[in-house]
Each structure stands twice: as C-alpha cells, then as structure tokens.
mmCIF file of C-alpha atoms in Angstrom:
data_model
loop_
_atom_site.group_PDB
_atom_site.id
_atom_site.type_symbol
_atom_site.label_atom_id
_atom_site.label_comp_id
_atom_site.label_asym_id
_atom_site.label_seq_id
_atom_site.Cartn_x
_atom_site.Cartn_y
_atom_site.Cartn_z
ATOM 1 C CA UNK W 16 0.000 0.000 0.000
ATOM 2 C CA UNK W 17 1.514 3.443 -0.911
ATOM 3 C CA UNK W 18 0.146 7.027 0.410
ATOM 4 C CA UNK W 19 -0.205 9.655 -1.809
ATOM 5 C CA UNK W 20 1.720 13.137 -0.852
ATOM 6 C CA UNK W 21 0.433 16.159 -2.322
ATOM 7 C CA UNK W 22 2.995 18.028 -4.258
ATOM 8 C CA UNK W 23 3.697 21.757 -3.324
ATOM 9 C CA UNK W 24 3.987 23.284 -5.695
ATOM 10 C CA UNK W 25 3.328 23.649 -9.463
ATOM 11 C CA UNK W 26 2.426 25.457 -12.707
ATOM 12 C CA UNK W 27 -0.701 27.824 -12.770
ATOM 13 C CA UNK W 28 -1.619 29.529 -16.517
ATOM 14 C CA UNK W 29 -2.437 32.981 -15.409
ATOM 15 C CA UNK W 30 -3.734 36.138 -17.529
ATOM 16 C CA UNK W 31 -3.816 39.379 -16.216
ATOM 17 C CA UNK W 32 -7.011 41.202 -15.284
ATOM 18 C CA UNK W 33 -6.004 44.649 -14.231
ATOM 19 C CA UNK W 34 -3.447 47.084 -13.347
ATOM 20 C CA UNK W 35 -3.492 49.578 -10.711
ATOM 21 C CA UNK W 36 -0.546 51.999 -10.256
ATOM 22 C CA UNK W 37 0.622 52.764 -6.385
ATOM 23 C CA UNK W 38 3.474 55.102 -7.138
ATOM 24 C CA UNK W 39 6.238 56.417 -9.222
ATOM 25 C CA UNK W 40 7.329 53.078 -9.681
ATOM 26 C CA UNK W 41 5.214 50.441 -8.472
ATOM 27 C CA UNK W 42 2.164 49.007 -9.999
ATOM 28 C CA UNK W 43 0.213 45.765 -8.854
ATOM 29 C CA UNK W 44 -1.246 43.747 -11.388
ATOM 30 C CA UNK W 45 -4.189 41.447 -11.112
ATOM 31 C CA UNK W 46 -3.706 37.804 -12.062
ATOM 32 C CA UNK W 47 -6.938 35.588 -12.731
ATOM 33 C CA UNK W 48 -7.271 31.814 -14.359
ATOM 34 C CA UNK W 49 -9.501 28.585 -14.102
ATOM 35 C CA UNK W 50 -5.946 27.376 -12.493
ATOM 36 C CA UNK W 51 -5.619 29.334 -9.498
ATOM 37 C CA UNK W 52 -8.749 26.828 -8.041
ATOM 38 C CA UNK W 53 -6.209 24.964 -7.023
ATOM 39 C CA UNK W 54 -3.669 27.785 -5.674
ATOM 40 C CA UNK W 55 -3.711 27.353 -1.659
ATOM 41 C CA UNK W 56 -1.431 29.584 1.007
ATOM 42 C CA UNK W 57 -1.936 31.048 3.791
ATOM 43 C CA UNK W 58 1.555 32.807 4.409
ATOM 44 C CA UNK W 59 2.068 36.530 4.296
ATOM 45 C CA UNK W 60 5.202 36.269 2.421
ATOM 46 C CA UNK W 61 4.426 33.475 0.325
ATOM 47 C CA UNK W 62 7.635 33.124 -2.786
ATOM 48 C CA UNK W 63 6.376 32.727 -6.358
ATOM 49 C CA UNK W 64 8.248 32.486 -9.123
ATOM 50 C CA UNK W 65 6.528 34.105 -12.560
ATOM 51 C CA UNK W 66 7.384 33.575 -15.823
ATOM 52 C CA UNK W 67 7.413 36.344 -18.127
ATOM 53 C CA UNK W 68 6.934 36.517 -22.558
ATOM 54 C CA UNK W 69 9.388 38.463 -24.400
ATOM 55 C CA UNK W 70 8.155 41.536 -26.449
ATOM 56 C CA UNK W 71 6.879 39.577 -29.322
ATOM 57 C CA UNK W 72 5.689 36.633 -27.585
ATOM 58 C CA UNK W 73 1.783 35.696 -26.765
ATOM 59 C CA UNK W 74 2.954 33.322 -23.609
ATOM 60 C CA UNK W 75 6.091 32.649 -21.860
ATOM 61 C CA UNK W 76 8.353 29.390 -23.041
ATOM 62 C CA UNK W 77 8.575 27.154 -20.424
ATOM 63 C CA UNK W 78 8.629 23.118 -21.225
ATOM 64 C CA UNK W 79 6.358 22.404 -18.427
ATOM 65 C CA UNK W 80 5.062 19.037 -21.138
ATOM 66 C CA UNK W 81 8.512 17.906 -19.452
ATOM 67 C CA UNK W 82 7.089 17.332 -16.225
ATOM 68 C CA UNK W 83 10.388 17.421 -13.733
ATOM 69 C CA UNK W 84 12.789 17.685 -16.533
ATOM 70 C CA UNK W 85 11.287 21.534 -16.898
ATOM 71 C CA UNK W 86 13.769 23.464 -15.855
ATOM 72 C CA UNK W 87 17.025 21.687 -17.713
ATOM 73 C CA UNK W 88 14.492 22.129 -20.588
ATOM 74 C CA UNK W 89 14.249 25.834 -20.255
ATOM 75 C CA UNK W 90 17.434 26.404 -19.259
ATOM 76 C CA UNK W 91 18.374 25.035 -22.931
ATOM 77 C CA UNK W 92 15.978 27.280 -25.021
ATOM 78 C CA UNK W 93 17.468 30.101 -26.461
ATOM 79 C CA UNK W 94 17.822 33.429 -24.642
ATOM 80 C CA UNK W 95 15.372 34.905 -26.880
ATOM 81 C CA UNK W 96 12.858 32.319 -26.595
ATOM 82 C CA UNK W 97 13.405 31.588 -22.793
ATOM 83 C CA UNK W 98 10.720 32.601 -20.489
ATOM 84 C CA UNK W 99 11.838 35.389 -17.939
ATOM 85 C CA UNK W 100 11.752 34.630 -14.652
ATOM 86 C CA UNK W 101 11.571 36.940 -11.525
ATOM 87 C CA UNK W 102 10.636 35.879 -8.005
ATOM 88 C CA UNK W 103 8.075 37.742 -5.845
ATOM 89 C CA UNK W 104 5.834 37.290 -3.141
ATOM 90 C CA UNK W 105 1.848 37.327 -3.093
ATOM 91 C CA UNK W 106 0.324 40.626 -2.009
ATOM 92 C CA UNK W 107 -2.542 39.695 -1.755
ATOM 93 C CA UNK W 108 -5.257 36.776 -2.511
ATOM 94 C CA UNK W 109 -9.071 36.529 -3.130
ATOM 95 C CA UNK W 110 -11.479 33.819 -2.993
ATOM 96 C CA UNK W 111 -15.170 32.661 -3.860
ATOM 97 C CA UNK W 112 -17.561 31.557 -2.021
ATOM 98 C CA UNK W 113 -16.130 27.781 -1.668
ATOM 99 C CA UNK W 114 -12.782 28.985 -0.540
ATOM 100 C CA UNK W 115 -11.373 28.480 -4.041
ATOM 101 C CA UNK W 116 -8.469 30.994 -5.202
ATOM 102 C CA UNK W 117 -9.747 33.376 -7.664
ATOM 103 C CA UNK W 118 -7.524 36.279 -8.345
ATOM 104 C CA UNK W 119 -4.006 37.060 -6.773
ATOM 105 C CA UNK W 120 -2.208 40.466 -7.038
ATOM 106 C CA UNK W 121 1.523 41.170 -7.078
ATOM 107 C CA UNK W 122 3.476 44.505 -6.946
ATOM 108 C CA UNK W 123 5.659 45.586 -9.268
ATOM 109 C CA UNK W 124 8.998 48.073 -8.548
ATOM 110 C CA UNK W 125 9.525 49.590 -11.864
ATOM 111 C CA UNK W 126 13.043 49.452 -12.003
ATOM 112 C CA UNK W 127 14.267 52.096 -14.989
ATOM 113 C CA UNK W 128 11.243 53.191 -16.481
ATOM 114 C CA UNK W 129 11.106 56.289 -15.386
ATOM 115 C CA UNK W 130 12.832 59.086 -18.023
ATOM 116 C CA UNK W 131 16.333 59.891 -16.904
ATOM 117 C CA UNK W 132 16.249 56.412 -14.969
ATOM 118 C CA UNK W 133 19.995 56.350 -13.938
ATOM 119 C CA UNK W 134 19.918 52.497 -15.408
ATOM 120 C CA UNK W 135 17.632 50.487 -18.083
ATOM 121 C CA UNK W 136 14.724 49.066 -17.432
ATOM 122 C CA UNK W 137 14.773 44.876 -16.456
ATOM 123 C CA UNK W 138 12.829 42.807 -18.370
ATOM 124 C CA UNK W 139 10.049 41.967 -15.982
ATOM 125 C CA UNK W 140 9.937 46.192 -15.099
ATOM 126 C CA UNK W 141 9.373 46.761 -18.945
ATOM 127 C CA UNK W 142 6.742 43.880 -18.594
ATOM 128 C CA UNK W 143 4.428 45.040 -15.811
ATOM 129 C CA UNK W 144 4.836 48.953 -17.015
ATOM 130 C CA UNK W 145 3.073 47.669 -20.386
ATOM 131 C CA UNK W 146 1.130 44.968 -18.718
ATOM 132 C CA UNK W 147 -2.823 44.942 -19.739
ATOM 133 C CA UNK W 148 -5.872 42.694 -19.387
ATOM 134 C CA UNK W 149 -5.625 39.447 -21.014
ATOM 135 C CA UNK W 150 -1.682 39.154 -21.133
ATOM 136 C CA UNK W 151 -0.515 35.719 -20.658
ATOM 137 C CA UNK W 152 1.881 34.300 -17.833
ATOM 138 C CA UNK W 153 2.934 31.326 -16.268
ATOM 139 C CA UNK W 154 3.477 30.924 -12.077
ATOM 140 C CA UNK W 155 5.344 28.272 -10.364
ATOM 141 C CA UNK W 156 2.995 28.503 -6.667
ATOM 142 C CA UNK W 157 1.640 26.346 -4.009
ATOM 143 C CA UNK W 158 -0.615 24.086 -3.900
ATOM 144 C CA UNK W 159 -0.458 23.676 -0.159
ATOM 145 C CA UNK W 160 -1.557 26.483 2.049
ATOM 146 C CA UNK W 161 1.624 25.679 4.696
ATOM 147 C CA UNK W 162 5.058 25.512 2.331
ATOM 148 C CA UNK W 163 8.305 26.040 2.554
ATOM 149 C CA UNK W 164 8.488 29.134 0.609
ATOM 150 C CA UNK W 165 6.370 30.600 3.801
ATOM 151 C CA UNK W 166 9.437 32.341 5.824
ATOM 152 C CA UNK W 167 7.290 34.764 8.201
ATOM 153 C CA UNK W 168 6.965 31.796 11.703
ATOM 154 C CA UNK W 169 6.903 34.025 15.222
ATOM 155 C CA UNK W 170 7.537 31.623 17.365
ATOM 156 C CA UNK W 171 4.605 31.021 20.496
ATOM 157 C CA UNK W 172 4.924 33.620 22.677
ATOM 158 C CA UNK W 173 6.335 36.594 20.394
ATOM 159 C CA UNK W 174 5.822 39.894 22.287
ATOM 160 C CA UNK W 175 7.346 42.371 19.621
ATOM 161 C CA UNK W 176 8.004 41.845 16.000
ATOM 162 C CA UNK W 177 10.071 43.895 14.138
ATOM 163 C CA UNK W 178 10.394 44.321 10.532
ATOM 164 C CA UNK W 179 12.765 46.044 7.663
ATOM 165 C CA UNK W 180 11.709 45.423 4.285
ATOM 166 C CA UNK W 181 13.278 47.942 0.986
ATOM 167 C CA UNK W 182 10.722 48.389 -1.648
ATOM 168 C CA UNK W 183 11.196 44.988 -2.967
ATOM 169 C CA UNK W 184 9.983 42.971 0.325
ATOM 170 C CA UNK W 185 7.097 45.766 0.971
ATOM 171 C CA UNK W 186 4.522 43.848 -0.192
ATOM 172 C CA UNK W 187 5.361 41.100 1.942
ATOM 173 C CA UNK W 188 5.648 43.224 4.893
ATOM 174 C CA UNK W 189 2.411 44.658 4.265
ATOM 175 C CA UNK W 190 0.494 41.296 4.054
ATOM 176 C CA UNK W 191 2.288 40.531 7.559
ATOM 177 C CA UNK W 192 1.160 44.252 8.944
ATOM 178 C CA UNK W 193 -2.656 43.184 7.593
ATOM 179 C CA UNK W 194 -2.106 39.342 9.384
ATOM 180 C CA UNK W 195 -1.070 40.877 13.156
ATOM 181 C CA UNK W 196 -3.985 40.736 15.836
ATOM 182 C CA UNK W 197 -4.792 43.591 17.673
ATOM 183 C CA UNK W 198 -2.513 43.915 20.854
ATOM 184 C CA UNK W 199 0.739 42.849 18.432
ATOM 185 C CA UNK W 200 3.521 45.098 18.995
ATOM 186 C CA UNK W 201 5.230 45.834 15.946
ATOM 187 C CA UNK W 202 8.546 48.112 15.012
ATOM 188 C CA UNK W 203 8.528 48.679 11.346
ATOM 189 C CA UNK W 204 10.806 50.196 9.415
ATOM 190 C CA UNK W 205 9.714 50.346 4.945
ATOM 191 C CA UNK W 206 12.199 51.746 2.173
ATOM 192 C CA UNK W 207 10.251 53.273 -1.094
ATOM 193 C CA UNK W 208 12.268 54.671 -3.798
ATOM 194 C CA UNK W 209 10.166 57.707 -3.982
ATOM 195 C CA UNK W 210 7.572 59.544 -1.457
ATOM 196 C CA UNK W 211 5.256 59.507 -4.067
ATOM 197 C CA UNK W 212 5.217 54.964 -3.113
ATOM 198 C CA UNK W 213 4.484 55.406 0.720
ATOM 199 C CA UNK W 214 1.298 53.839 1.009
ATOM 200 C CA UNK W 215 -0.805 53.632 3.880
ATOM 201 C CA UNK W 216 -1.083 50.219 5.105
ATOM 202 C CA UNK W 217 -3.920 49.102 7.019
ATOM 203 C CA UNK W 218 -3.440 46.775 10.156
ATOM 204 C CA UNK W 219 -4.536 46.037 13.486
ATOM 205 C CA UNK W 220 -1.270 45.919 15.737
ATOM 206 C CA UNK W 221 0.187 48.384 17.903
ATOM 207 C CA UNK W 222 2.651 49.255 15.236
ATOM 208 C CA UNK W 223 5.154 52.123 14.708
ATOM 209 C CA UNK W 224 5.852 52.284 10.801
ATOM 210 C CA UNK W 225 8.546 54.322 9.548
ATOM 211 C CA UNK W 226 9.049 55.095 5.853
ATOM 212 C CA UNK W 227 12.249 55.727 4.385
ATOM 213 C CA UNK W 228 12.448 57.378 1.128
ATOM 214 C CA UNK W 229 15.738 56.243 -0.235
ATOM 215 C CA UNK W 230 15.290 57.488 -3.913
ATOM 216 C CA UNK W 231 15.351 61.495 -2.952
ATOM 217 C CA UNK W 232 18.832 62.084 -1.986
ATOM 218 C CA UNK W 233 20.973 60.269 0.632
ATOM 219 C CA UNK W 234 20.043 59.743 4.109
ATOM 220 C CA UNK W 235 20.907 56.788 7.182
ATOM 221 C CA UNK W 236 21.718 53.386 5.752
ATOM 222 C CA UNK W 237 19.074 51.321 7.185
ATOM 223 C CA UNK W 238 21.220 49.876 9.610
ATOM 224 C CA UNK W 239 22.031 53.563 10.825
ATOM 225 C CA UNK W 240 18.395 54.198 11.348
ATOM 226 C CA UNK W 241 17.678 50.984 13.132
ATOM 227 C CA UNK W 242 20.897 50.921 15.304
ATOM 228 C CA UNK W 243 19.541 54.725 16.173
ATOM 229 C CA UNK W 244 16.554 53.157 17.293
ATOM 230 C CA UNK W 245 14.837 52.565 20.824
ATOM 231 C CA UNK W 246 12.806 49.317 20.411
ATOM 232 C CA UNK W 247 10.554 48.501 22.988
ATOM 233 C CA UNK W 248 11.151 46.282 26.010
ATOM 234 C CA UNK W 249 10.623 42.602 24.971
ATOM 235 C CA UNK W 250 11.490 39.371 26.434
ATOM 236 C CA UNK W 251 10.626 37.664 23.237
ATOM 237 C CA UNK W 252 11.062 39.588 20.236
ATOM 238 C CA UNK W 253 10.814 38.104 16.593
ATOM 239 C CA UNK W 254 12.745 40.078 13.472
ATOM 240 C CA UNK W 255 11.722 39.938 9.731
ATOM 241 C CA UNK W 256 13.990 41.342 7.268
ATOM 242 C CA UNK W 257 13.917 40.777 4.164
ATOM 243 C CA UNK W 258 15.449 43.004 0.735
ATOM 244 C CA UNK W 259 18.859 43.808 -0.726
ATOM 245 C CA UNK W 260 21.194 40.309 0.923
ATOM 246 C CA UNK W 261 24.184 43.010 2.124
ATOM 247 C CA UNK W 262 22.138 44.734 4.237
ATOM 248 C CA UNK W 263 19.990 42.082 5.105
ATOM 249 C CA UNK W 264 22.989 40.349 6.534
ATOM 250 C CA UNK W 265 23.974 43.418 8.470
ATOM 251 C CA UNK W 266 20.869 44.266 10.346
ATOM 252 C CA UNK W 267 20.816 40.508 11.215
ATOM 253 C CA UNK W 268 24.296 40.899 12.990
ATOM 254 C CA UNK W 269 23.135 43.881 14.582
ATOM 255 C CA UNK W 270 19.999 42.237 15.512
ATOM 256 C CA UNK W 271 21.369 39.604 17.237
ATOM 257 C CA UNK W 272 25.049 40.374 17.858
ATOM 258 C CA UNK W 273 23.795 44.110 19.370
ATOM 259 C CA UNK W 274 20.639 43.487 20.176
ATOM 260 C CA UNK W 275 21.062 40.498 22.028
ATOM 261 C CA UNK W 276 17.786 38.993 20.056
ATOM 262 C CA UNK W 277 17.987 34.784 19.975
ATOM 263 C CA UNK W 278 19.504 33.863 16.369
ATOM 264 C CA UNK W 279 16.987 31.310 15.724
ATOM 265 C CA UNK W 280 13.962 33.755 16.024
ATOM 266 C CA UNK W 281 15.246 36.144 13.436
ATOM 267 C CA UNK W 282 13.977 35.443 9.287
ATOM 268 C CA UNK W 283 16.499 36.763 7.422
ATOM 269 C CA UNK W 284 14.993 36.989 3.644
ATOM 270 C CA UNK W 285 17.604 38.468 0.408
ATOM 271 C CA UNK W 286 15.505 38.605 -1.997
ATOM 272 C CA UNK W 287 18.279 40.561 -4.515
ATOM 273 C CA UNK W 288 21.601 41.357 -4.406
ATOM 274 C CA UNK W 289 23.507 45.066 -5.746
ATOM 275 C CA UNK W 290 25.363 44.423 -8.734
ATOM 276 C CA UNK W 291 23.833 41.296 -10.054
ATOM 277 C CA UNK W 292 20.687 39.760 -12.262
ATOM 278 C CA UNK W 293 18.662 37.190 -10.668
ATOM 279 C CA UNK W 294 20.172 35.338 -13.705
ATOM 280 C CA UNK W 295 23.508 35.793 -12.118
ATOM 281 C CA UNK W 296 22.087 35.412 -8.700
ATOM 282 C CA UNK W 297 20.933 32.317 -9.156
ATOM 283 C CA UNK W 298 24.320 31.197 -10.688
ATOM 284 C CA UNK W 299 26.093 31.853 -7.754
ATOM 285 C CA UNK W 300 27.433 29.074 -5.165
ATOM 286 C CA UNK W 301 25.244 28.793 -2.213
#
C-alpha cells in the first residue's frame, strides 16, 4: 500500500485582469485563471516564481510538457525564446464563495522606467509597465496552504516583531502588517524609492511604521536608522527582514550580535543582491 503526498507546488496559466498603479514606480497587477482553483497559502510572504513573454511573444516558453525535466528544458531554449523569470511574493489573494483561489495580485517596482532612470529598465519592469488585461503568464505557486516558501513563523509567545523590508519585500511586509492581531507590537521600518510609493497600510497591531524614502537624496543606511533606534522592552522579540542580501545580513548581525535577540527567532529573507541579475544570482554558489 503506498500514500499519496500532495505536491507543493506547481504550474498555474495565469492572464492578467487589471493594473493599478501605487506610485512612481510600483504598480500591482491582477492575475486571474480557471488554475488558481487549485492555488492554496496562507503565508504573508508566500515566494512565487513568474514567468514572463518576451516583447513579441503571446505566452512565456517554459517546457512544463517535461514534467520534472522543466527546468534543464528551459534552461536550454534560447535566450530569446526563454521565459523570464523573476521571483516575488503574493500581495494579496481573493477567494469565492467555496474557498477556491480566484484572483491574486503582485506589486511591481519599476526598475528604470522612469525618463532619466539612472539604469535600463529589467525585463520583468518593462513587462508590468506595459502589462494589460488578457496578457498571458505562467506561475510556479503552491498548492499547499503551509510551504516552505512561507518564511514569516513568530515563534509562540512573540511579544514584539520587528520588521525592515526595501521596496522589494514591501509587499510582503504589508500582508504581515494586515495578518497581526490587535494587541501585536510591531517596530517597522519600509524603504520606497520615492515619497510619491508610501502607502498607507492598514493593520490592526500596535505598530510604529517608519518610511524611508531612499530614492530622494541620501540619508541613514538602514542599519544607521535601526541601530539609532529605541525598540521597545521585549522578552521575546521576533525580526523579519527581508530586501537587498548586504544589508539584510547586516541588520541581522546587529539584531542579534547588538541586540542580544535569539539567532533562531530572526527570518532573514535576500531577496536581490547590488550588482547582479537574478540570472547571475541564481548562478552563484550557495
């Protein structure tokens, strides 16, 4: 006799449904399908991988007809056939009536496509700047609400949580902000590249957000601002950090090395590192 395991994760066809800009540079697009009756999560910073068309292309190319051998498969197509692929987390998720997924949202930092951008435009920024209803994607998502691409886990107990996120982890952070029950203490610190992104969040925790506006001139690193900072008495606190991996990786020494906060209760997220693709990223050593 064998039991069956339900598998994680797997490939939803998405279109999108809408657009809504939040900022200078962020948009969040609208994702709807028959397939996302099968998307389950219920983490505040769940990880997706999407898969992006090149100008030119109706869908993305991915070999998903390969089954496992997918990814060897699109690693092998040419670069200008290759599907693009960016990792983000869910903002947000909607469902019917019988609990079944039926739209999901994700924020977009338009990297470059503002005029005089100091750098180009990526090819997922050029994407979800042009984005409209009906465009074609492909996600790699869960299938099971409790995953391992769920990071945000306060521990029983947790009488403080305190967050970074730069404007890449935001939407993360504010699904967590949304999740806290009333009486949470929170310290929050958000980077946007521009004060025209500060958003107002809602939640129901005793939380202190700060926004730092990081694209107007220069200003305390974040790890100056937070070092600066009185958090409040806790005897358990829980950290989430997540954004650019060098400064990640700082705040998490200061965090625990300064602060004195227990190693094992701080999530330390890099979602993206200066100086390198997620092409390149992904190429380097673990």
């Amino acid at each position: 006799m064998t039991t069956a395991v339900a598998v994680p994760f797997r490939f939803f066809a998405l279109h999108v449904v809408r657009t809504a800009p939040l900022g200078p540079s962020l948009v969040r697009v609208t994702f709807g399908g028959d397939d996302l009756a099968a998307f389950v999560s219920d983490g505040c910073d769940q990880s997706l991988s999407l898969f992006l068309p090149h100008p030119g292309q109706d869908a993305p190319a991915v070999p998903i007809e390969l089954g496992d051998g997918w990814w060897q498969g699109w690693r092998e197509l040419p670069d200008d056939v290759r599907a693009v692929m960016r990792s983000y987390t869910l903002r947000a998720l909607r469902r019917d009536d019988r609990g079944r997924t039926t739209e999901i949202d994700i924020d977009f930092v338009l990297h470059g496509v503002e005029p005089g951008a100091a750098a180009p435009a990526g090819p997922a920024s050029l994407w979800a700047s042009r984005a409209g209803a009906g465009d074609r994607v492909l996600l790699l998502g869960p299938a099971i609400a409790d995953n391992r691409a769920i990071r945000f886990r306060p521990p029983a107990g947790t009488d403080l949580v305190v967050i970074w996120a730069d404007e890449t982890a935001v939407p993360a952070a504010s699904a967590i902000l949304e999740s806290l029950p009333a009486g949470t203490r929170a310290q929050v610190w958000l980077e946007a590249g521009h004060a025209g992104d500060i958003q107002d969040l809602v939640t129901a925790a005793d939380a202190e957000i700060t926004w730092l506006v990081r694209g107007e001139g220069t200003g305390p690193t974040a790890l100056e601002e937070i070092r600066a900072a009185q958090l409040p008495p806790a005897e358990r606190p829980y950290a989430w950090i997540a954004g650019e991996s060098s400064a990640v990786k700082e705040l998490r020494r200061h965090l625990v090395g300064e602060r004195g906060i227990d190693r094992r209760a701080v999530t330390f997220v890099g979602y993206w590192r200066r100086g390198l693709s997620e092409e390149q990223l992904r190429e380097q050593p673990e």
